[in-house]
PDB file of C-alpha atoms and ligand atoms in Angstrom:
ATOM      1  CA  MET A   1     -30.214   2.975  29.551  1.00 93.00           C
ATOM      2  CA  LEU A   2     -33.020   1.116  31.336  1.00 92.00           C
ATOM      3  CA  ALA A   3     -32.239   3.073  34.500  1.00 94.00           C
ATOM      4  CA  CYS A   4     -31.994   6.499  32.860  1.00 93.00           C
ATOM      5  CA  ASP A   5     -34.512   9.346  33.098  1.00 93.00           C
ATOM      6  CA  PHE A   6     -36.581   8.969  29.925  1.00 93.00           C
ATOM      7  CA  GLY A   7     -38.056  12.428  30.489  1.00 94.00           C
ATOM      8  CA  ASN A   8     -34.571  13.784  29.839  1.00 95.00           C
ATOM      9  CA  LEU A   9     -33.395  11.169  27.384  1.00 95.00           C
ATOM     10  CA  ASN A  10     -31.259  13.459  25.263  1.00 96.00           C
ATOM     11  CA  SER A  11     -29.342  14.868  28.213  1.00 96.00           C
ATOM     12  CA  GLU A  12     -28.824  11.331  29.528  1.00 96.00           C
ATOM     13  CA  ILE A  13     -27.443  10.313  26.117  1.00 97.00           C
ATOM     14  CA  THR A  14     -25.169  13.387  26.102  1.00 97.00           C
ATOM     15  CA  MET A  15     -23.886  12.427  29.548  1.00 97.00           C
ATOM     16  CA  VAL A  16     -22.993   8.949  28.274  1.00 97.00           C
ATOM     17  CA  ASN A  17     -21.474  10.387  25.065  1.00 98.00           C
ATOM     18  CA  ASN A  18     -19.144  12.552  27.144  1.00 97.00           C
ATOM     19  CA  SER A  19     -18.327   9.810  29.644  1.00 97.00           C
ATOM     20  CA  LYS A  20     -15.750   7.049  29.651  1.00 97.00           C
ATOM     21  CA  ALA A  21     -18.394   4.431  28.877  1.00 97.00           C
ATOM     22  CA  ASP A  22     -17.315   2.170  26.016  1.00 96.00           C
ATOM     23  CA  TRP A  23     -20.799   1.104  24.926  1.00 97.00           C
ATOM     24  CA  LEU A  24     -24.411   2.047  25.497  1.00 97.00           C
ATOM     25  CA  HIS A  25     -26.377  -0.962  26.801  1.00 97.00           C
ATOM     26  CA  ILE A  26     -30.030  -1.059  25.795  1.00 97.00           C
ATOM     27  CA  ASP A  27     -32.502  -3.493  27.374  1.00 96.00           C
ATOM     28  CA  VAL A  28     -35.475  -4.256  25.150  1.00 97.00           C
ATOM     29  CA  MET A  29     -38.240  -6.109  27.047  1.00 96.00           C
ATOM     30  CA  ASP A  30     -41.479  -7.445  25.645  1.00 96.00           C
ATOM     31  CA  GLY A  31     -43.537  -8.269  28.740  1.00 95.00           C
ATOM     32  CA  VAL A  32     -43.565 -11.940  27.665  1.00 96.00           C
ATOM     33  CA  PHE A  33     -40.003 -13.234  28.005  1.00 95.00           C
ATOM     34  CA  VAL A  34     -39.640 -11.004  31.062  1.00 95.00           C
ATOM     35  CA  PRO A  35     -42.419  -9.622  33.273  1.00 93.00           C
ATOM     36  CA  ASN A  36     -41.838  -6.037  32.205  1.00 94.00           C
ATOM     37  CA  ILE A  37     -42.066  -3.866  29.084  1.00 94.00           C
ATOM     38  CA  SER A  38     -39.284  -1.355  28.497  1.00 94.00           C
ATOM     39  CA  PHE A  39     -39.327   0.375  25.123  1.00 92.00           C
ATOM     40  CA  GLY A  40     -39.026  -0.314  21.435  1.00 92.00           C
ATOM     41  CA  THR A  41     -38.400   1.308  18.082  1.00 93.00           C
ATOM     42  CA  PRO A  42     -39.127   5.012  18.861  1.00 94.00           C
ATOM     43  CA  ILE A  43     -36.573   5.143  21.671  1.00 95.00           C
ATOM     44  CA  MET A  44     -34.096   3.111  19.611  1.00 96.00           C
ATOM     45  CA  ASN A  45     -34.426   5.713  16.846  1.00 96.00           C
ATOM     46  CA  ILE A  46     -33.499   8.509  19.266  1.00 96.00           C
ATOM     47  CA  LEU A  47     -30.544   6.487  20.540  1.00 97.00           C
ATOM     48  CA  LYS A  48     -29.386   5.768  16.995  1.00 96.00           C
ATOM     49  CA  LYS A  49     -29.585   9.455  16.101  1.00 97.00           C
ATOM     50  CA  ASN A  50     -27.921  10.911  19.185  1.00 97.00           C
ATOM     51  CA  ALA A  51     -25.662   8.310  20.771  1.00 98.00           C
ATOM     52  CA  LYS A  52     -21.981   8.405  19.885  1.00 98.00           C
ATOM     53  CA  LYS A  53     -21.123   5.111  21.588  1.00 98.00           C
ATOM     54  CA  PRO A  54     -21.713   1.704  19.994  1.00 98.00           C
ATOM     55  CA  LEU A  55     -25.211   0.415  20.785  1.00 98.00           C
ATOM     56  CA  ASP A  56     -25.121  -2.840  22.749  1.00 98.00           C
ATOM     57  CA  VAL A  57     -28.689  -4.103  22.390  1.00 98.00           C
ATOM     58  CA  HIS A  58     -29.958  -6.827  24.722  1.00 98.00           C
ATOM     59  CA  LEU A  59     -33.200  -8.392  23.487  1.00 98.00           C
ATOM     60  CA  MET A  60     -35.191  -9.834  26.381  1.00 97.00           C
ATOM     61  CA  ILE A  61     -37.935 -10.927  24.067  1.00 97.00           C
ATOM     62  CA  VAL A  62     -39.481 -14.093  22.670  1.00 97.00           C
ATOM     63  CA  ASN A  63     -38.944 -14.804  18.964  1.00 97.00           C
ATOM     64  CA  PRO A  64     -35.929 -12.491  18.611  1.00 98.00           C
ATOM     65  CA  ASP A  65     -35.419 -13.882  15.087  1.00 98.00           C
ATOM     66  CA  ASN A  66     -38.328 -11.736  13.935  1.00 97.00           C
ATOM     67  CA  TYR A  67     -36.463  -8.546  14.841  1.00 97.00           C
ATOM     68  CA  ILE A  68     -32.843  -9.118  13.813  1.00 98.00           C
ATOM     69  CA  GLU A  69     -33.069  -7.051  10.603  1.00 98.00           C
ATOM     70  CA  LYS A  70     -34.990  -4.329  12.423  1.00 98.00           C
ATOM     71  CA  PHE A  71     -32.327  -3.922  15.090  1.00 98.00           C
ATOM     72  CA  ALA A  72     -29.591  -3.908  12.457  1.00 98.00           C
ATOM     73  CA  GLU A  73     -31.408  -0.996  10.773  1.00 98.00           C
ATOM     74  CA  LEU A  74     -31.720   0.687  14.161  1.00 97.00           C
ATOM     75  CA  GLY A  75     -27.949   0.865  14.437  1.00 97.00           C
ATOM     76  CA  SER A  76     -27.083  -1.988  16.821  1.00 98.00           C
ATOM     77  CA  SER A  77     -23.387  -2.830  16.992  1.00 98.00           C
ATOM     78  CA  VAL A  78     -23.968  -5.766  19.327  1.00 98.00           C
ATOM     79  CA  LEU A  79     -27.200  -7.751  19.250  1.00 98.00           C
ATOM     80  CA  THR A  80     -27.700 -10.112  22.174  1.00 98.00           C
ATOM     81  CA  VAL A  81     -30.451 -12.716  22.251  1.00 98.00           C
ATOM     82  CA  HIS A  82     -31.369 -15.022  25.108  1.00 98.00           C
ATOM     83  CA  PHE A  83     -30.332 -18.660  25.008  1.00 98.00           C
ATOM     84  CA  GLU A  84     -33.687 -19.481  26.608  1.00 98.00           C
ATOM     85  CA  ALA A  85     -35.602 -17.699  23.818  1.00 98.00           C
ATOM     86  CA  CYS A  86     -33.921 -19.320  20.810  1.00 98.00           C
ATOM     87  CA  THR A  87     -34.880 -22.690  19.392  1.00 97.00           C
ATOM     88  CA  HIS A  88     -32.374 -22.420  16.549  1.00 97.00           C
ATOM     89  CA  LEU A  89     -29.595 -20.505  18.238  1.00 98.00           C
ATOM     90  CA  HIS A  90     -26.911 -21.374  15.688  1.00 98.00           C
ATOM     91  CA  ARG A  91     -29.017 -19.971  12.870  1.00 98.00           C
ATOM     92  CA  THR A  92     -29.883 -16.875  14.906  1.00 98.00           C
ATOM     93  CA  ILE A  93     -26.203 -16.145  15.584  1.00 98.00           C
ATOM     94  CA  GLN A  94     -25.308 -16.568  11.907  1.00 98.00           C
ATOM     95  CA  ARG A  95     -28.046 -14.128  10.883  1.00 98.00           C
ATOM     96  CA  ILE A  96     -26.883 -11.516  13.384  1.00 98.00           C
ATOM     97  CA  LYS A  97     -23.302 -11.802  12.154  1.00 98.00           C
ATOM     98  CA  SER A  98     -24.349 -11.712   8.500  1.00 98.00           C
ATOM     99  CA  LEU A  99     -25.788  -8.247   9.174  1.00 98.00           C
ATOM    100  CA  ASN A 100     -22.410  -7.029  10.472  1.00 98.00           C
ATOM    101  CA  MET A 101     -23.357  -7.000  14.135  1.00 98.00           C
ATOM    102  CA  LYS A 102     -21.540  -8.775  16.922  1.00 98.00           C
ATOM    103  CA  ALA A 103     -23.602 -11.716  18.146  1.00 98.00           C
ATOM    104  CA  GLY A 104     -24.279 -11.944  21.860  1.00 98.00           C
ATOM    105  CA  VAL A 105     -25.980 -14.728  23.788  1.00 98.00           C
ATOM    106  CA  ALA A 106     -27.370 -14.042  27.260  1.00 98.00           C
ATOM    107  CA  ILE A 107     -28.004 -16.730  29.854  1.00 98.00           C
ATOM    108  CA  ASN A 108     -30.410 -16.402  32.761  1.00 97.00           C
ATOM    109  CA  PRO A 109     -29.230 -17.191  36.318  1.00 96.00           C
ATOM    110  CA  HIS A 110     -30.662 -20.734  36.131  1.00 95.00           C
ATOM    111  CA  THR A 111     -28.951 -21.598  32.836  1.00 97.00           C
ATOM    112  CA  PRO A 112     -25.551 -23.287  33.215  1.00 97.00           C
ATOM    113  CA  VAL A 113     -22.600 -22.066  31.191  1.00 98.00           C
ATOM    114  CA  SER A 114     -22.198 -25.607  29.819  1.00 98.00           C
ATOM    115  CA  SER A 115     -25.371 -25.055  27.743  1.00 98.00           C
ATOM    116  CA  LEU A 116     -23.198 -22.969  25.421  1.00 98.00           C
ATOM    117  CA  GLU A 117     -20.582 -25.660  24.814  1.00 97.00           C
ATOM    118  CA  ALA A 118     -21.681 -26.534  21.282  1.00 97.00           C
ATOM    119  CA  ILE A 119     -21.944 -22.917  20.176  1.00 97.00           C
ATOM    120  CA  ILE A 120     -19.256 -21.030  22.118  1.00 98.00           C
ATOM    121  CA  LYS A 121     -16.932 -20.722  19.126  1.00 98.00           C
ATOM    122  CA  GLU A 122     -19.591 -18.859  17.143  1.00 98.00           C
ATOM    123  CA  ILE A 123     -20.462 -16.344  19.861  1.00 98.00           C
ATOM    124  CA  ASP A 124     -18.826 -12.892  20.077  1.00 98.00           C
ATOM    125  CA  ILE A 125     -20.163 -12.035  23.536  1.00 98.00           C
ATOM    126  CA  VAL A 126     -21.670 -14.119  26.320  1.00 98.00           C
ATOM    127  CA  CYS A 127     -23.845 -12.069  28.640  1.00 98.00           C
ATOM    128  CA  ILE A 128     -24.164 -13.650  32.082  1.00 98.00           C
ATOM    129  CA  MET A 129     -27.299 -12.367  33.766  1.00 97.00           C
ATOM    130  CA  SER A 130     -26.312 -11.627  37.345  1.00 97.00           C
ATOM    131  CA  VAL A 131     -29.912 -10.833  38.314  1.00 95.00           C
ATOM    132  CA  ASN A 132     -33.177 -12.276  37.002  1.00 92.00           C
ATOM    133  CA  PRO A 133     -33.902 -10.158  33.936  1.00 87.00           C
ATOM    134  CA  GLY A 134     -36.856  -7.801  33.835  1.00 86.00           C
ATOM    135  CA  PHE A 135     -36.176  -4.951  36.205  1.00 81.00           C
ATOM    136  CA  GLY A 136     -33.406  -2.516  37.038  1.00 81.00           C
ATOM    137  CA  GLY A 137     -31.997  -2.011  40.505  1.00 81.00           C
ATOM    138  CA  GLN A 138     -31.866  -5.661  41.618  1.00 87.00           C
ATOM    139  CA  THR A 139     -29.331  -7.303  43.910  1.00 90.00           C
ATOM    140  CA  PHE A 140     -26.354  -9.100  42.391  1.00 95.00           C
ATOM    141  CA  ILE A 141     -26.450 -12.945  42.498  1.00 96.00           C
ATOM    142  CA  GLU A 142     -23.204 -14.201  44.065  1.00 96.00           C
ATOM    143  CA  THR A 143     -23.002 -17.474  42.077  1.00 96.00           C
ATOM    144  CA  THR A 144     -22.109 -15.281  39.084  1.00 97.00           C
ATOM    145  CA  TYR A 145     -18.425 -15.444  40.079  1.00 98.00           C
ATOM    146  CA  GLN A 146     -18.383 -19.226  39.644  1.00 97.00           C
ATOM    147  CA  LYS A 147     -20.150 -18.872  36.308  1.00 98.00           C
ATOM    148  CA  ILE A 148     -17.436 -16.523  35.062  1.00 98.00           C
ATOM    149  CA  GLU A 149     -14.789 -19.092  36.010  1.00 98.00           C
ATOM    150  CA  ASP A 150     -16.732 -21.867  34.250  1.00 98.00           C
ATOM    151  CA  LEU A 151     -17.175 -19.696  31.173  1.00 98.00           C
ATOM    152  CA  LYS A 152     -13.486 -18.745  31.089  1.00 98.00           C
ATOM    153  CA  LEU A 153     -12.607 -22.456  31.012  1.00 98.00           C
ATOM    154  CA  LEU A 154     -15.173 -23.175  28.298  1.00 98.00           C
ATOM    155  CA  ILE A 155     -13.871 -20.290  26.165  1.00 98.00           C
ATOM    156  CA  SER A 156     -10.257 -21.408  26.407  1.00 98.00           C
ATOM    157  CA  LYS A 157     -11.136 -25.090  25.908  1.00 98.00           C
ATOM    158  CA  HIS A 158     -12.761 -24.233  22.577  1.00 98.00           C
ATOM    159  CA  ASN A 159     -10.346 -21.489  21.615  1.00 98.00           C
ATOM    160  CA  SER A 160     -13.247 -19.035  21.388  1.00 98.00           C
ATOM    161  CA  ASN A 161     -12.833 -15.244  21.219  1.00 97.00           C
ATOM    162  CA  ALA A 162     -16.052 -14.584  23.138  1.00 98.00           C
ATOM    163  CA  LEU A 163     -16.076 -11.662  25.544  1.00 98.00           C
ATOM    164  CA  ILE A 164     -17.690 -12.082  28.960  1.00 98.00           C
ATOM    165  CA  GLU A 165     -20.317  -9.474  29.811  1.00 98.00           C
ATOM    166  CA  ILE A 166     -21.930  -9.193  33.248  1.00 98.00           C
ATOM    167  CA  ASP A 167     -25.402  -7.677  33.388  1.00 97.00           C
ATOM    168  CA  GLY A 168     -27.266  -6.844  36.597  1.00 95.00           C
ATOM    169  CA  GLY A 169     -26.426  -5.467  40.020  1.00 95.00           C
ATOM    170  CA  VAL A 170     -22.932  -4.290  39.040  1.00 95.00           C
ATOM    171  CA  THR A 171     -21.539  -1.716  41.488  1.00 95.00           C
ATOM    172  CA  SER A 172     -18.104  -0.482  42.559  1.00 93.00           C
ATOM    173  CA  ASN A 173     -18.302  -3.129  45.325  1.00 94.00           C
ATOM    174  CA  ASN A 174     -18.237  -6.113  42.962  1.00 96.00           C
ATOM    175  CA  ALA A 175     -16.732  -4.672  39.741  1.00 96.00           C
ATOM    176  CA  LYS A 176     -13.112  -5.327  40.667  1.00 95.00           C
ATOM    177  CA  LYS A 177     -13.743  -8.944  41.628  1.00 96.00           C
ATOM    178  CA  LEU A 178     -15.763  -9.492  38.437  1.00 97.00           C
ATOM    179  CA  VAL A 179     -12.875  -8.226  36.333  1.00 96.00           C
ATOM    180  CA  GLU A 180     -10.373 -10.330  38.300  1.00 96.00           C
ATOM    181  CA  LYS A 181     -12.504 -13.419  37.636  1.00 97.00           C
ATOM    182  CA  GLY A 182     -12.442 -12.646  33.908  1.00 97.00           C
ATOM    183  CA  ALA A 183     -15.269 -10.263  32.999  1.00 97.00           C
ATOM    184  CA  ASP A 184     -14.525  -8.147  29.908  1.00 97.00           C
ATOM    185  CA  VAL A 185     -17.670  -6.000  29.865  1.00 97.00           C
ATOM    186  CA  LEU A 186     -19.621  -4.671  32.847  1.00 97.00           C
ATOM    187  CA  VAL A 187     -23.150  -3.353  32.438  1.00 97.00           C
ATOM    188  CA  ALA A 188     -24.179  -0.798  35.043  1.00 95.00           C
ATOM    189  CA  GLY A 189     -27.616   0.813  35.069  1.00 94.00           C
ATOM    190  CA  SER A 190     -29.079   2.032  38.327  1.00 94.00           C
ATOM    191  CA  PHE A 191     -25.643   2.276  39.919  1.00 95.00           C
ATOM    192  CA  VAL A 192     -24.714   4.887  37.307  1.00 96.00           C
ATOM    193  CA  PHE A 193     -27.947   6.729  36.683  1.00 95.00           C
ATOM    194  CA  LYS A 194     -29.099   6.892  40.298  1.00 95.00           C
ATOM    195  CA  SER A 195     -25.711   8.106  41.529  1.00 96.00           C
ATOM    196  CA  ASP A 196     -25.038  11.741  42.425  1.00 96.00           C
ATOM    197  CA  ASN A 197     -22.512  12.125  39.636  1.00 97.00           C
ATOM    198  CA  PRO A 198     -23.074   9.564  36.859  1.00 97.00           C
ATOM    199  CA  THR A 199     -20.059  10.736  34.832  1.00 97.00           C
ATOM    200  CA  ASN A 200     -17.728  10.152  37.785  1.00 97.00           C
ATOM    201  CA  THR A 201     -19.365   6.814  38.559  1.00 96.00           C
ATOM    202  CA  ILE A 202     -18.677   5.668  34.988  1.00 97.00           C
ATOM    203  CA  SER A 203     -15.070   6.859  35.290  1.00 96.00           C
ATOM    204  CA  THR A 204     -14.592   4.909  38.511  1.00 94.00           C
ATOM    205  CA  LEU A 205     -15.978   1.710  36.971  1.00 94.00           C
ATOM    206  CA  SER A 206     -13.983   2.278  33.817  1.00 92.00           C
ATOM    207  CA  THR A 207     -10.663   2.444  35.675  1.00 91.00           C
ATOM    208  CA  LEU A 208     -11.480  -0.969  37.169  1.00 85.00           C
ATOM    209  CA  ILE A 209     -12.029  -2.612  33.801  1.00 79.00           C
ATOM    210  CA  ASN A 210      -9.478  -0.896  31.533  1.00 71.00           C
TER     211      ASN A 210
HETATM  212 ZN1   ZN B 301     -29.111  -5.979  29.691  1.00 72.39          ZN
END
């Protein structure tokens, strides 16, 4: 939703509700963990009220532990925290899961997949950042493909059920290859919302992944 028109938020939500999108991805930025501020509770309340898709909330914030209960109340189905922002990641994941949300862990482009080795079995979703987080509309980082392969190996080595989510710069040009490499979830922002026909764009991407 980061790339949507916030002046027409309800019609953007309706578009997504009526589209083939599986989830609604919500980027929460604090201006500290990333050099940008997106939105917080008031927008989340509107999304909770009007969205019919599961809310996939991506916290790009420091001290995410302080907000886990809040985002459970705000209707998150998936709550993703950043590996780089969590000192006690195991505890954070357990708290997210104890509130009946799926626990996601995002890794920045500079963080190797191997950092997740000790925790991969506990994670429901690994979000590989394929751009540096903070802004929409950035160019896809090509080393992401290798990271997906590394993550696939790590997941099977540890018999984990974690899904692989790719966030940043996803377009119809790279979606197919991402899925072939092993991506389970593709996040598309600008590519959808800045397209001439967002509903069709979602359909096109959806046929590549399903
Ligand atoms: Zn995101």
